Amino acid sequence: ADTFKPRVFDRTIYFKKGDLYNRKDHNLTLNRFVNLGTFNFVKNEFRESDSIPKTLDSYYYLTLLPKKFIRVEVLGKTNSASYTGTEINVNWNNRNFFRGAELFTVSVFGGADFQLSGKNSGKNIFKLGAETSLTWPRFITPFHIQGNSEF
């Protein structure tokens, strides 16, 4: 119903009512849907119009990815300064945070590196932290940019 704001589709669909078909606009629209990162499958179909003779209506079939998901990463590492360690990252993601196909991520991480040999043997490094990010599917400026709406 109200999963996305209407402007998401206004920016994504390159065809406008009454436009003649061309392959470039068709591919651009499909690529935009895929690049939003919110759809698992994107398919379109052209059908003869019931209301206007000798014209085609375009239909888009969109399969949503799960809106929220958690990703867990466990890392093992070593480096040239004789440090060996491990790290764990837990990321929570929301693919449609403000209903505009934005990606909101909250990450929590922790890790430890141990120097088992070398001149600083026994000096260990521990890290713990969190970060957040918000990614918009468009370029945002404090002023209007005139463009042809292609990426």
XYZ file of C-alpha atoms in Angstrom:
151
model
C 0.000 0.000 0.000
C 2.181 2.869 1.260
C 5.473 0.990 1.152
C 7.171 3.665 -0.974
C 6.554 7.353 -1.492
C 5.251 8.039 -5.033
C 8.321 10.125 -5.911
C 10.481 6.960 -5.739
C 8.668 5.675 -8.816
C 8.601 9.117 -10.461
C 12.417 9.207 -10.281
C 12.887 5.566 -11.232
C 10.582 5.065 -14.219
C 12.070 6.827 -17.208
C 8.983 6.336 -19.381
C 6.329 9.030 -19.165
C 2.721 8.773 -20.344
C 2.562 9.076 -24.127
C 6.298 8.442 -24.750
C 7.399 6.323 -27.674
C 9.228 3.149 -26.723
C 12.991 3.079 -26.962
C 15.397 0.460 -25.641
C 17.613 2.972 -23.793
C 14.725 4.220 -21.608
C 13.549 0.654 -21.051
C 16.989 -0.504 -19.841
C 17.529 2.653 -17.782
C 14.254 2.078 -15.928
C 15.063 -1.572 -15.187
C 18.586 -0.653 -14.012
C 17.220 2.040 -11.715
C 14.826 -0.409 -10.059
C 17.636 -2.922 -9.525
C 20.042 -0.256 -8.212
C 17.564 0.908 -5.552
C 18.580 -2.211 -3.621
C 15.046 -2.853 -2.354
C 13.844 -5.328 -4.983
C 14.888 -8.932 -5.430
C 13.317 -9.348 -8.868
C 12.343 -6.698 -11.410
C 10.336 -7.639 -14.481
C 8.293 -5.609 -16.893
C 5.695 -6.454 -19.464
C 4.171 -4.487 -22.311
C 0.502 -5.102 -23.145
C -1.754 -3.617 -25.783
C -3.748 -0.790 -24.287
C -7.462 -1.358 -23.758
C -8.238 2.349 -23.874
C -5.987 3.733 -26.648
C -5.625 1.774 -29.905
C -2.155 0.913 -31.266
C -0.412 1.748 -27.989
C 1.207 -0.308 -25.257
C 0.832 -0.081 -21.503
C 3.893 -0.887 -19.416
C 3.570 -2.976 -16.242
C 6.363 -3.492 -13.703
C 6.399 -6.515 -11.414
C 8.584 -5.886 -8.375
C 9.467 -8.473 -5.727
C 10.602 -6.825 -2.505
C 13.658 -7.951 -0.602
C 13.136 -8.234 3.163
C 12.934 -4.680 4.524
C 15.027 -5.395 7.616
C 17.882 -7.849 7.970
C 20.835 -8.638 10.209
C 24.269 -9.643 8.945
C 26.925 -11.145 11.233
C 30.591 -11.288 10.190
C 33.376 -13.116 12.006
C 36.926 -12.329 10.874
C 40.280 -13.908 11.602
C 43.357 -11.865 10.722
C 47.090 -11.549 10.951
C 49.542 -8.863 9.856
C 53.253 -8.273 9.283
C 53.807 -6.866 12.811
C 53.143 -10.355 14.239
C 49.635 -9.486 15.411
C 46.978 -12.170 15.196
C 43.384 -11.503 16.048
C 39.706 -11.828 15.533
C 36.815 -9.456 15.021
C 33.045 -9.734 15.024
C 30.669 -7.310 13.300
C 26.891 -7.250 13.666
C 25.014 -5.086 11.153
C 21.299 -4.271 11.262
C 19.911 -2.832 8.009
C 16.624 -1.234 6.991
C 16.222 -0.975 3.200
C 13.361 1.549 3.162
C 13.878 3.686 6.260
C 11.867 6.799 5.278
C 9.814 5.074 2.516
C 12.162 6.549 -0.104
C 14.358 3.432 -0.664
C 16.998 4.738 1.774
C 19.389 2.266 3.418
C 19.877 2.771 7.163
C 22.594 0.690 8.834
C 23.582 0.274 12.475
C 26.833 -1.621 13.059
C 28.357 -2.862 16.306
C 31.830 -4.345 16.291
C 34.452 -5.689 18.630
C 37.807 -7.326 18.230
C 41.165 -8.154 19.705
C 44.679 -8.425 18.245
C 47.409 -10.233 20.137
C 51.130 -9.956 19.433
C 52.449 -13.421 20.087
C 56.059 -12.811 19.052
C 58.390 -9.959 18.157
C 59.920 -7.175 20.215
C 56.545 -5.957 21.587
C 55.348 -9.435 22.563
C 52.450 -9.325 24.989
C 51.094 -5.937 23.861
C 47.519 -6.438 22.814
C 44.998 -4.249 21.016
C 41.275 -4.273 21.780
C 38.591 -2.382 19.938
C 34.889 -1.943 20.479
C 32.548 0.424 18.711
C 29.395 1.257 16.847
C 28.487 3.310 13.804
C 25.431 4.276 11.818
C 24.966 5.285 8.207
C 22.119 6.466 6.011
C 22.377 6.137 2.231
C 19.970 7.923 -0.117
C 19.349 6.542 -3.619
C 19.811 10.010 -5.107
C 22.230 12.926 -5.066
C 21.177 15.546 -2.505
C 22.259 19.200 -2.725
C 21.044 22.405 -1.060
C 20.340 23.828 -4.527
C 18.544 22.593 -7.659
C 20.623 20.818 -10.313
C 19.205 20.792 -13.831
C 19.817 17.437 -15.492
C 18.417 14.897 -17.882
C 17.652 12.467 -14.989
C 20.124 9.838 -16.184
C 22.642 8.463 -13.698
